């Protein structure tokens, strides 16, 4: 027999428990165990007036932002709608059934004001790192560093030539932030090269074609992770150039030591971090083993001898060519001693022309030059150490573990949907990267630390 719809009758009283309607295995329950905002009000107290109308609860806004970034809700307008309708989100935000969800514009006003002035999002991220450390998820023995490009909220079709600069009448918050970071080593001062195009909407975003397809405007998010469980130890925003990424790596390593007393024995990274200056800084300034491929373009493809075919003698400070002849920095004494270091921080070892003229290997060594020259970086000692480490089993292990940071970037873009920024300017990029890294650490905690089993009632 076909059933009929029962006409709904309004009840005078309802008995409803929000706690009972949130599934025990829901992610908000797992994440909620590790979100401690008890010190939030004290942290923000200097940035609120002692008089006036009460504001929206900052803890509510932070909990809503955590929900948005943990579940890939990119729009704050949509986030307000989801929190309004979703019982689990209401439970996490401690709104109850009749709690009022704030307007989406409230987030923008607080983000540009109190949150940035107090560096609240950095404080929130570091809390997640400390919780990971308390739970034993951070080993501290090995780190990995890498950067990934995130598209900026800038239309490539509305770009202007970089050589022309911004028009004088252009004005916006993103432009003000761009002018403020022109001397910042992670942004404007990262490179002297003028970008091919600039976006009037977000001039700090860098024009790049690193992905091999159409060029686009982007920022770089830099991760420093612990290799034990791929916990993000630090995150830094930078412009999308290699020099800025290396600078960001140094900043993160120093900050991890200062804030968390984490000092790794080894650092795994790709060739972008294998420049001589970076290896020198790791080895001699920080005492960290570089498990990094050496950035080296000395290999030749024309069949002639490469620099690797010349043997360096540390005691004599000379090179020996394949024919056994010496290459020196100088072949005559000078009245005023010279360092022999060129502007590019390299020393050049030269063979004697008389030796090269009669050498039977000249056609394979220097067919187009009277004598052979071999450049050597002043940081070659650190490069040699990195080459020696590359021959060990520990290096092979580090190269395999380094993929964990790339998996985090894949998770960031595919699961958390942060493949394109929603906020503009360097501060907007920092805010999004910090919140996303916080969400990833919280999800890591929820995944690795099991929920406590309920105690059976007797």
mmCIF file of N, CA and C in Angstrom, residues 132-258:
data_model
loop_
_atom_site.group_PDB
_atom_site.id
_atom_site.type_symbol
_atom_site.label_atom_id
_atom_site.label_comp_id
_atom_site.label_asym_id
_atom_site.label_seq_id
_atom_site.Cartn_x
_atom_site.Cartn_y
_atom_site.Cartn_z
ATOM 1 N N UNK A 132 51.973 19.715 18.255
ATOM 2 C CA UNK A 132 52.596 18.564 17.588
ATOM 3 C C UNK A 132 53.835 18.097 18.345
ATOM 4 N N UNK A 133 54.603 19.043 18.861
ATOM 5 C CA UNK A 133 55.792 18.688 19.644
ATOM 6 C C UNK A 133 55.392 18.001 20.942
ATOM 7 N N UNK A 134 54.347 18.502 21.588
ATOM 8 C CA UNK A 134 53.883 17.887 22.843
ATOM 9 C C UNK A 134 53.398 16.460 22.632
ATOM 10 N N UNK A 135 52.844 16.191 21.456
ATOM 11 C CA UNK A 135 52.335 14.847 21.154
ATOM 12 C C UNK A 135 53.419 13.922 20.612
ATOM 13 N N UNK A 136 54.660 14.406 20.531
ATOM 14 C CA UNK A 136 55.767 13.573 20.087
ATOM 15 C C UNK A 136 55.844 13.359 18.590
ATOM 16 N N UNK A 137 55.282 14.273 17.804
ATOM 17 C CA UNK A 137 55.282 14.119 16.348
ATOM 18 C C UNK A 137 56.461 14.816 15.677
ATOM 19 N N UNK A 138 57.258 15.549 16.442
ATOM 20 C CA UNK A 138 58.397 16.276 15.878
ATOM 21 C C UNK A 138 59.679 15.667 16.425
ATOM 22 N N UNK A 139 60.464 15.079 15.531
ATOM 23 C CA UNK A 139 61.717 14.461 15.949
ATOM 24 C C UNK A 139 62.832 15.471 16.132
ATOM 25 N N UNK A 140 62.907 16.465 15.230
ATOM 26 C CA UNK A 140 63.917 17.504 15.337
ATOM 27 C C UNK A 140 65.274 17.123 14.797
ATOM 28 N N UNK A 141 65.423 15.894 14.268
ATOM 29 C CA UNK A 141 66.734 15.450 13.781
ATOM 30 C C UNK A 141 66.953 15.829 12.321
ATOM 31 N N UNK A 142 65.901 15.747 11.521
ATOM 32 C CA UNK A 142 66.026 16.055 10.101
ATOM 33 C C UNK A 142 64.884 16.939 9.628
ATOM 34 N N UNK A 143 65.216 17.943 8.829
ATOM 35 C CA UNK A 143 64.228 18.850 8.244
ATOM 36 C C UNK A 143 64.291 18.754 6.730
ATOM 37 N N UNK A 144 63.227 19.208 6.104
ATOM 38 C CA UNK A 144 63.206 19.364 4.645
ATOM 39 C C UNK A 144 62.585 20.716 4.337
ATOM 40 N N UNK A 145 63.032 21.341 3.271
ATOM 41 C CA UNK A 145 62.526 22.654 2.884
ATOM 42 C C UNK A 145 62.219 22.653 1.391
ATOM 43 N N UNK A 146 61.160 23.343 1.043
ATOM 44 C CA UNK A 146 60.803 23.468 -0.375
ATOM 45 C C UNK A 146 59.808 24.611 -0.519
ATOM 46 N N UNK A 147 59.577 25.013 -1.746
ATOM 47 C CA UNK A 147 58.627 26.087 -2.044
ATOM 48 C C UNK A 147 57.712 25.639 -3.170
ATOM 49 N N UNK A 148 56.518 26.196 -3.184
ATOM 50 C CA UNK A 148 55.553 25.887 -4.234
ATOM 51 C C UNK A 148 54.862 27.175 -4.659
ATOM 52 N N UNK A 149 54.598 27.297 -5.942
ATOM 53 C CA UNK A 149 53.958 28.502 -6.474
ATOM 54 C C UNK A 149 52.451 28.408 -6.323
ATOM 55 N N UNK A 150 51.854 29.479 -5.839
ATOM 56 C CA UNK A 150 50.407 29.598 -5.720
ATOM 57 C C UNK A 150 49.964 30.796 -6.553
ATOM 58 N N UNK A 151 49.019 30.587 -7.427
ATOM 59 C CA UNK A 151 48.563 31.674 -8.288
ATOM 60 C C UNK A 151 47.982 32.810 -7.465
ATOM 61 N N UNK A 152 48.303 34.030 -7.873
ATOM 62 C CA UNK A 152 47.773 35.209 -7.197
ATOM 63 C C UNK A 152 46.418 35.577 -7.789
ATOM 64 N N UNK A 153 45.677 36.359 -7.041
ATOM 65 C CA UNK A 153 44.385 36.851 -7.516
ATOM 66 C C UNK A 153 44.630 38.058 -8.412
ATOM 67 N N UNK A 154 45.209 37.791 -9.582
ATOM 68 C CA UNK A 154 45.572 38.845 -10.528
ATOM 69 C C UNK A 154 45.359 38.332 -11.942
ATOM 70 N N UNK A 155 44.684 39.114 -12.737
ATOM 71 C CA UNK A 155 44.361 38.740 -14.111
ATOM 72 C C UNK A 155 45.548 39.019 -15.028
ATOM 73 N N UNK A 156 46.050 37.970 -15.673
ATOM 74 C CA UNK A 156 47.194 38.151 -16.563
ATOM 75 C C UNK A 156 46.852 38.998 -17.784
ATOM 76 N N UNK A 157 45.576 39.072 -18.141
ATOM 77 C CA UNK A 157 45.168 39.858 -19.304
ATOM 78 C C UNK A 157 45.192 41.361 -19.023
ATOM 79 N N UNK A 158 45.232 41.734 -17.744
ATOM 80 C CA UNK A 158 45.208 43.150 -17.389
ATOM 81 C C UNK A 158 46.552 43.619 -16.842
ATOM 82 N N UNK A 159 47.614 42.951 -17.243
ATOM 83 C CA UNK A 159 48.948 43.305 -16.773
ATOM 84 C C UNK A 159 49.516 44.460 -17.590
ATOM 85 N N UNK A 160 50.543 45.104 -17.047
ATOM 86 C CA UNK A 160 51.255 46.163 -17.745
ATOM 87 C C UNK A 160 52.732 45.809 -17.789
ATOM 88 N N UNK A 161 53.473 46.383 -18.705
ATOM 89 C CA UNK A 161 54.888 46.073 -18.842
ATOM 90 C C UNK A 161 55.649 46.517 -17.597
ATOM 91 N N UNK A 162 56.543 45.659 -17.133
ATOM 92 C CA UNK A 162 57.273 45.951 -15.914
ATOM 93 C C UNK A 162 58.170 47.163 -16.034
ATOM 94 N N UNK A 163 58.718 47.414 -17.235
ATOM 95 C CA UNK A 163 59.608 48.554 -17.419
ATOM 96 C C UNK A 163 58.893 49.892 -17.271
ATOM 97 N N UNK A 164 57.586 49.916 -17.492
ATOM 98 C CA UNK A 164 56.820 51.162 -17.382
ATOM 99 C C UNK A 164 56.460 51.487 -15.949
ATOM 100 N N UNK A 165 56.381 50.478 -15.082
ATOM 101 C CA UNK A 165 56.022 50.703 -13.701
ATOM 102 C C UNK A 165 54.545 50.976 -13.530
ATOM 103 N N UNK A 166 54.147 51.182 -12.292
ATOM 104 C CA UNK A 166 52.742 51.448 -12.002
ATOM 105 C C UNK A 166 52.373 52.878 -12.373
ATOM 106 N N UNK A 167 51.158 53.094 -12.861
ATOM 107 C CA UNK A 167 50.722 54.469 -13.143
ATOM 108 C C UNK A 167 50.632 55.276 -11.860
ATOM 109 N N UNK A 168 50.928 56.579 -11.910
ATOM 110 C CA UNK A 168 50.940 57.397 -10.678
ATOM 111 C C UNK A 168 49.600 57.430 -9.967
ATOM 112 N N UNK A 169 48.512 57.326 -10.707
ATOM 113 C CA UNK A 169 47.198 57.441 -10.086
ATOM 114 C C UNK A 169 46.728 56.134 -9.446
ATOM 115 N N UNK A 170 47.460 55.033 -9.649
ATOM 116 C CA UNK A 170 47.040 53.740 -9.111
ATOM 117 C C UNK A 170 47.136 53.744 -7.598
ATOM 118 N N UNK A 171 46.119 53.270 -6.951
ATOM 119 C CA UNK A 171 46.111 53.201 -5.489
ATOM 120 C C UNK A 171 45.202 52.074 -5.026
ATOM 121 N N UNK A 172 45.667 51.318 -4.038
ATOM 122 C CA UNK A 172 44.893 50.250 -3.416
ATOM 123 C C UNK A 172 45.685 49.751 -2.223
ATOM 124 N N UNK A 173 45.053 48.933 -1.409
ATOM 125 C CA UNK A 173 45.754 48.362 -0.254
ATOM 126 C C UNK A 173 46.902 47.470 -0.715
ATOM 127 N N UNK A 174 46.707 46.691 -1.777
ATOM 128 C CA UNK A 174 47.767 45.817 -2.279
ATOM 129 C C UNK A 174 48.972 46.618 -2.768
ATOM 130 N N UNK A 175 48.717 47.794 -3.380
ATOM 131 C CA UNK A 175 49.820 48.638 -3.843
ATOM 132 C C UNK A 175 50.578 49.213 -2.651
ATOM 133 N N UNK A 176 49.865 49.614 -1.623
ATOM 134 C CA UNK A 176 50.530 50.121 -0.413
ATOM 135 C C UNK A 176 51.419 49.045 0.210
ATOM 136 N N UNK A 177 50.934 47.810 0.242
ATOM 137 C CA UNK A 177 51.743 46.714 0.783
ATOM 138 C C UNK A 177 52.952 46.442 -0.095
ATOM 139 N N UNK A 178 52.774 46.563 -1.408
ATOM 140 C CA UNK A 178 53.887 46.356 -2.339
ATOM 141 C C UNK A 178 54.983 47.389 -2.106
ATOM 142 N N UNK A 179 54.613 48.656 -1.936
ATOM 143 C CA UNK A 179 55.591 49.708 -1.691
ATOM 144 C C UNK A 179 56.286 49.503 -0.347
ATOM 145 N N UNK A 180 55.579 48.908 0.601
ATOM 146 C CA UNK A 180 56.148 48.695 1.935
ATOM 147 C C UNK A 180 57.189 47.583 1.963
ATOM 148 N N UNK A 181 57.168 46.678 0.997
ATOM 149 C CA UNK A 181 58.096 45.526 1.009
ATOM 150 C C UNK A 181 59.131 45.612 -0.105
ATOM 151 N N UNK A 182 59.333 46.791 -0.693
ATOM 152 C CA UNK A 182 60.316 46.924 -1.773
ATOM 153 C C UNK A 182 61.729 46.601 -1.291
ATOM 154 N N UNK A 183 62.005 46.832 -0.010
ATOM 155 C CA UNK A 183 63.332 46.545 0.544
ATOM 156 C C UNK A 183 63.374 45.222 1.300
ATOM 157 N N UNK A 184 62.297 44.461 1.241
ATOM 158 C CA UNK A 184 62.234 43.176 1.934
ATOM 159 C C UNK A 184 62.957 42.119 1.107
ATOM 160 N N UNK A 185 63.842 41.374 1.751
ATOM 161 C CA UNK A 185 64.636 40.366 1.035
ATOM 162 C C UNK A 185 63.783 39.243 0.469
ATOM 163 N N UNK A 186 62.577 39.060 1.011
ATOM 164 C CA UNK A 186 61.699 37.994 0.519
ATOM 165 C C UNK A 186 60.766 38.482 -0.581
ATOM 166 N N UNK A 187 60.762 39.791 -0.843
ATOM 167 C CA UNK A 187 59.849 40.317 -1.860
ATOM 168 C C UNK A 187 60.587 41.248 -2.814
ATOM 169 N N UNK A 188 60.509 42.557 -2.593
ATOM 170 C CA UNK A 188 61.040 43.505 -3.565
ATOM 171 C C UNK A 188 62.538 43.449 -3.763
ATOM 172 N N UNK A 189 63.286 43.165 -2.694
ATOM 173 C CA UNK A 189 64.745 43.155 -2.798
ATOM 174 C C UNK A 189 65.310 41.777 -3.104
ATOM 175 N N UNK A 190 64.464 40.828 -3.422
ATOM 176 C CA UNK A 190 64.943 39.467 -3.686
ATOM 177 C C UNK A 190 65.792 39.402 -4.949
ATOM 178 N N UNK A 191 65.470 40.233 -5.937
ATOM 179 C CA UNK A 191 66.217 40.255 -7.182
ATOM 180 C C UNK A 191 66.113 41.639 -7.798
ATOM 181 N N UNK A 192 67.171 42.024 -8.511
ATOM 182 C CA UNK A 192 67.184 43.329 -9.184
ATOM 183 C C UNK A 192 66.566 43.262 -10.572
ATOM 184 N N UNK A 193 66.226 42.077 -11.012
ATOM 185 C CA UNK A 193 65.658 41.916 -12.357
ATOM 186 C C UNK A 193 64.240 42.487 -12.386
ATOM 187 N N UNK A 194 63.989 43.356 -13.362
ATOM 188 C CA UNK A 194 62.650 43.921 -13.519
ATOM 189 C C UNK A 194 61.727 42.875 -14.125
ATOM 190 N N UNK A 195 60.586 42.602 -13.493
ATOM 191 C CA UNK A 195 59.674 41.592 -14.062
ATOM 192 C C UNK A 195 59.149 42.028 -15.418
ATOM 193 N N UNK A 196 58.826 41.047 -16.231
ATOM 194 C CA UNK A 196 58.343 41.359 -17.577
ATOM 195 C C UNK A 196 57.011 42.074 -17.524
ATOM 196 N N UNK A 197 56.142 41.647 -16.613
ATOM 197 C CA UNK A 197 54.834 42.279 -16.470
ATOM 198 C C UNK A 197 54.529 42.491 -14.991
ATOM 199 N N UNK A 198 53.709 43.488 -14.708
ATOM 200 C CA UNK A 198 53.244 43.794 -13.356
ATOM 201 C C UNK A 198 51.724 43.828 -13.373
ATOM 202 N N UNK A 199 51.122 43.356 -12.290
ATOM 203 C CA UNK A 199 49.674 43.423 -12.150
ATOM 204 C C UNK A 199 49.301 44.662 -11.344
ATOM 205 N N UNK A 200 48.507 45.574 -11.894
ATOM 206 C CA UNK A 200 48.074 46.742 -11.109
ATOM 207 C C UNK A 200 47.252 46.340 -9.884
ATOM 208 N N UNK A 201 46.559 45.195 -9.958
ATOM 209 C CA UNK A 201 45.737 44.758 -8.821
ATOM 210 C C UNK A 201 46.587 44.225 -7.675
ATOM 211 N N UNK A 202 47.729 43.610 -7.981
ATOM 212 C CA UNK A 202 48.607 43.048 -6.959
ATOM 213 C C UNK A 202 50.047 43.096 -7.468
ATOM 214 N N UNK A 203 50.695 44.259 -7.394
ATOM 215 C CA UNK A 203 52.030 44.408 -7.985
ATOM 216 C C UNK A 203 53.116 43.578 -7.313
ATOM 217 N N UNK A 204 52.904 43.107 -6.087
ATOM 218 C CA UNK A 204 53.915 42.278 -5.422
ATOM 219 C C UNK A 204 53.941 40.852 -5.960
ATOM 220 N N UNK A 205 52.852 40.433 -6.623
ATOM 221 C CA UNK A 205 52.832 39.101 -7.242
ATOM 222 C C UNK A 205 53.809 39.074 -8.412
ATOM 223 N N UNK A 206 54.522 37.972 -8.557
ATOM 224 C CA UNK A 206 55.591 37.885 -9.550
ATOM 225 C C UNK A 206 55.107 37.158 -10.803
ATOM 226 N N UNK A 207 55.447 37.718 -11.958
ATOM 227 C CA UNK A 207 55.144 37.100 -13.240
ATOM 228 C C UNK A 207 56.111 35.940 -13.455
ATOM 229 N N UNK A 208 55.597 34.733 -13.658
ATOM 230 C CA UNK A 208 56.464 33.563 -13.769
ATOM 231 C C UNK A 208 55.897 32.563 -14.760
ATOM 232 N N UNK A 209 56.802 31.852 -15.413
ATOM 233 C CA UNK A 209 56.426 30.763 -16.323
ATOM 234 C C UNK A 209 57.112 29.477 -15.885
ATOM 235 N N UNK A 210 57.293 29.328 -14.560
ATOM 236 C CA UNK A 210 58.045 28.193 -14.025
ATOM 237 C C UNK A 210 57.386 26.861 -14.304
ATOM 238 N N UNK A 211 56.066 26.841 -14.483
ATOM 239 C CA UNK A 211 55.366 25.575 -14.718
ATOM 240 C C UNK A 211 55.464 25.108 -16.170
ATOM 241 N N UNK A 212 56.042 25.919 -17.023
ATOM 242 C CA UNK A 212 56.238 25.501 -18.403
ATOM 243 C C UNK A 212 55.093 25.819 -19.340
ATOM 244 N N UNK A 213 53.956 26.257 -18.837
ATOM 245 C CA UNK A 213 52.823 26.613 -19.683
ATOM 246 C C UNK A 213 52.694 28.117 -19.793
ATOM 247 N N UNK A 214 51.449 28.599 -19.762
ATOM 248 C CA UNK A 214 51.222 30.032 -19.789
ATOM 249 C C UNK A 214 51.760 30.670 -18.521
ATOM 250 N N UNK A 215 52.405 31.825 -18.669
ATOM 251 C CA UNK A 215 52.900 32.544 -17.503
ATOM 252 C C UNK A 215 51.728 33.097 -16.696
ATOM 253 N N UNK A 216 51.955 33.297 -15.413
ATOM 254 C CA UNK A 216 50.898 33.793 -14.527
ATOM 255 C C UNK A 216 51.553 34.539 -13.367
ATOM 256 N N UNK A 217 50.733 35.274 -12.631
ATOM 257 C CA UNK A 217 51.205 35.959 -11.435
ATOM 258 C C UNK A 217 51.093 35.007 -10.250
ATOM 259 N N UNK A 218 52.118 35.014 -9.390
ATOM 260 C CA UNK A 218 52.132 34.029 -8.301
ATOM 261 C C UNK A 218 52.931 34.535 -7.110
ATOM 262 N N UNK A 219 52.673 33.899 -5.986
ATOM 263 C CA UNK A 219 53.512 33.990 -4.796
ATOM 264 C C UNK A 219 54.068 32.594 -4.541
ATOM 265 N N UNK A 220 55.061 32.517 -3.674
ATOM 266 C CA UNK A 220 55.621 31.219 -3.275
ATOM 267 C C UNK A 220 55.351 30.990 -1.794
ATOM 268 N N UNK A 221 54.817 29.818 -1.478
ATOM 269 C CA UNK A 221 54.695 29.409 -0.084
ATOM 270 C C UNK A 221 55.852 28.475 0.232
ATOM 271 N N UNK A 222 56.585 28.768 1.275
ATOM 272 C CA UNK A 222 57.781 28.021 1.657
ATOM 273 C C UNK A 222 57.491 27.230 2.920
ATOM 274 N N UNK A 223 57.763 25.923 2.878
ATOM 275 C CA UNK A 223 57.538 25.040 4.022
ATOM 276 C C UNK A 223 58.867 24.525 4.547
ATOM 277 N N UNK A 224 58.995 24.533 5.870
ATOM 278 C CA UNK A 224 60.062 23.822 6.562
ATOM 279 C C UNK A 224 59.387 22.733 7.381
ATOM 280 N N UNK A 225 59.650 21.467 7.070
ATOM 281 C CA UNK A 225 58.941 20.380 7.733
ATOM 282 C C UNK A 225 59.925 19.482 8.472
ATOM 283 N N UNK A 226 59.424 18.842 9.507
ATOM 284 C CA UNK A 226 60.174 17.808 10.209
ATOM 285 C C UNK A 226 59.941 16.487 9.486
ATOM 286 N N UNK A 227 61.005 15.749 9.243
ATOM 287 C CA UNK A 227 60.910 14.530 8.440
ATOM 288 C C UNK A 227 60.301 13.354 9.190
ATOM 289 N N UNK A 228 60.134 13.474 10.496
ATOM 290 C CA UNK A 228 59.586 12.360 11.281
ATOM 291 C C UNK A 228 58.149 12.040 10.852
ATOM 292 N N UNK A 229 57.265 13.045 10.916
ATOM 293 C CA UNK A 229 55.857 12.851 10.556
ATOM 294 C C UNK A 229 55.345 13.933 9.606
ATOM 295 N N UNK A 230 56.252 14.641 8.953
ATOM 296 C CA UNK A 230 55.885 15.692 7.994
ATOM 297 C C UNK A 230 55.064 16.800 8.642
ATOM 298 N N UNK A 231 55.401 17.147 9.873
ATOM 299 C CA UNK A 231 54.770 18.290 10.539
ATOM 300 C C UNK A 231 55.402 19.568 9.997
ATOM 301 N N UNK A 232 54.585 20.560 9.677
ATOM 302 C CA UNK A 232 55.093 21.833 9.179
ATOM 303 C C UNK A 232 55.624 22.626 10.369
ATOM 304 N N UNK A 233 56.925 22.827 10.411
ATOM 305 C CA UNK A 233 57.568 23.534 11.516
ATOM 306 C C UNK A 233 57.515 25.040 11.304
ATOM 307 N N UNK A 234 57.583 25.476 10.057
ATOM 308 C CA UNK A 234 57.485 26.905 9.763
ATOM 309 C C UNK A 234 57.012 27.088 8.336
ATOM 310 N N UNK A 235 56.438 28.259 8.090
ATOM 311 C CA UNK A 235 55.924 28.610 6.778
ATOM 312 C C UNK A 235 56.227 30.077 6.538
ATOM 313 N N UNK A 236 56.572 30.405 5.311
ATOM 314 C CA UNK A 236 56.926 31.782 4.970
ATOM 315 C C UNK A 236 56.463 32.075 3.544
ATOM 316 N N UNK A 237 55.912 33.270 3.362
ATOM 317 C CA UNK A 237 55.517 33.724 2.025
ATOM 318 C C UNK A 237 56.665 34.499 1.409
ATOM 319 N N UNK A 238 56.830 34.365 0.096
ATOM 320 C CA UNK A 238 57.873 35.105 -0.600
ATOM 321 C C UNK A 238 57.461 35.319 -2.042
ATOM 322 N N UNK A 239 58.206 36.164 -2.727
ATOM 323 C CA UNK A 239 57.976 36.333 -4.146
ATOM 324 C C UNK A 239 58.463 35.096 -4.894
ATOM 325 N N UNK A 240 57.985 34.896 -6.094
ATOM 326 C CA UNK A 240 58.220 33.640 -6.810
ATOM 327 C C UNK A 240 59.531 33.664 -7.591
ATOM 328 N N UNK A 241 60.651 33.831 -6.883
ATOM 329 C CA UNK A 241 61.980 33.721 -7.490
ATOM 330 C C UNK A 241 62.851 32.878 -6.577
ATOM 331 N N UNK A 242 63.883 32.261 -7.156
ATOM 332 C CA UNK A 242 64.704 31.320 -6.389
ATOM 333 C C UNK A 242 65.429 32.001 -5.234
ATOM 334 N N UNK A 243 65.973 33.213 -5.470
ATOM 335 C CA UNK A 243 66.708 33.892 -4.414
ATOM 336 C C UNK A 243 65.840 34.118 -3.178
ATOM 337 N N UNK A 244 64.566 34.468 -3.407
ATOM 338 C CA UNK A 244 63.659 34.703 -2.277
ATOM 339 C C UNK A 244 63.365 33.408 -1.540
ATOM 340 N N UNK A 245 63.269 32.304 -2.252
ATOM 341 C CA UNK A 245 62.998 31.018 -1.610
ATOM 342 C C UNK A 245 64.167 30.590 -0.725
ATOM 343 N N UNK A 246 65.404 30.843 -1.173
ATOM 344 C CA UNK A 246 66.575 30.513 -0.355
ATOM 345 C C UNK A 246 66.614 31.399 0.891
ATOM 346 N N UNK A 247 66.302 32.690 0.715
ATOM 347 C CA UNK A 247 66.248 33.594 1.866
ATOM 348 C C UNK A 247 65.181 33.157 2.854
ATOM 349 N N UNK A 248 64.025 32.739 2.343
ATOM 350 C CA UNK A 248 62.947 32.268 3.210
ATOM 351 C C UNK A 248 63.371 31.017 3.980
ATOM 352 N N UNK A 249 64.129 30.137 3.338
ATOM 353 C CA UNK A 249 64.602 28.922 4.025
ATOM 354 C C UNK A 249 65.498 29.286 5.210
ATOM 355 N N UNK A 250 66.396 30.251 5.021
ATOM 356 C CA UNK A 250 67.264 30.680 6.119
ATOM 357 C C UNK A 250 66.436 31.279 7.258
ATOM 358 N N UNK A 251 65.462 32.103 6.884
ATOM 359 C CA UNK A 251 64.604 32.730 7.900
ATOM 360 C C UNK A 251 63.873 31.682 8.723
ATOM 361 N N UNK A 252 63.340 30.659 8.062
ATOM 362 C CA UNK A 252 62.576 29.631 8.765
ATOM 363 C C UNK A 252 63.462 28.784 9.676
ATOM 364 N N UNK A 253 64.671 28.454 9.230
ATOM 365 C CA UNK A 253 65.586 27.658 10.055
ATOM 366 C C UNK A 253 65.969 28.433 11.312
ATOM 367 N N UNK A 254 66.260 29.728 11.156
ATOM 368 C CA UNK A 254 66.620 30.552 12.308
ATOM 369 C C UNK A 254 65.438 30.714 13.264
ATOM 370 N N UNK A 255 64.238 30.891 12.704
ATOM 371 C CA UNK A 255 63.064 31.098 13.548
ATOM 372 C C UNK A 255 62.690 29.817 14.290
ATOM 373 N N UNK A 256 62.841 28.665 13.650
ATOM 374 C CA UNK A 256 62.555 27.395 14.332
ATOM 375 C C UNK A 256 63.491 27.180 15.515
ATOM 376 N N UNK A 257 64.733 27.608 15.362
ATOM 377 C CA UNK A 257 65.691 27.513 16.462
ATOM 378 C C UNK A 257 65.320 28.477 17.578
ATOM 379 N N UNK A 258 64.906 29.684 17.202
ATOM 380 C CA UNK A 258 64.590 30.711 18.200
ATOM 381 C C UNK A 258 63.285 30.427 18.933
#
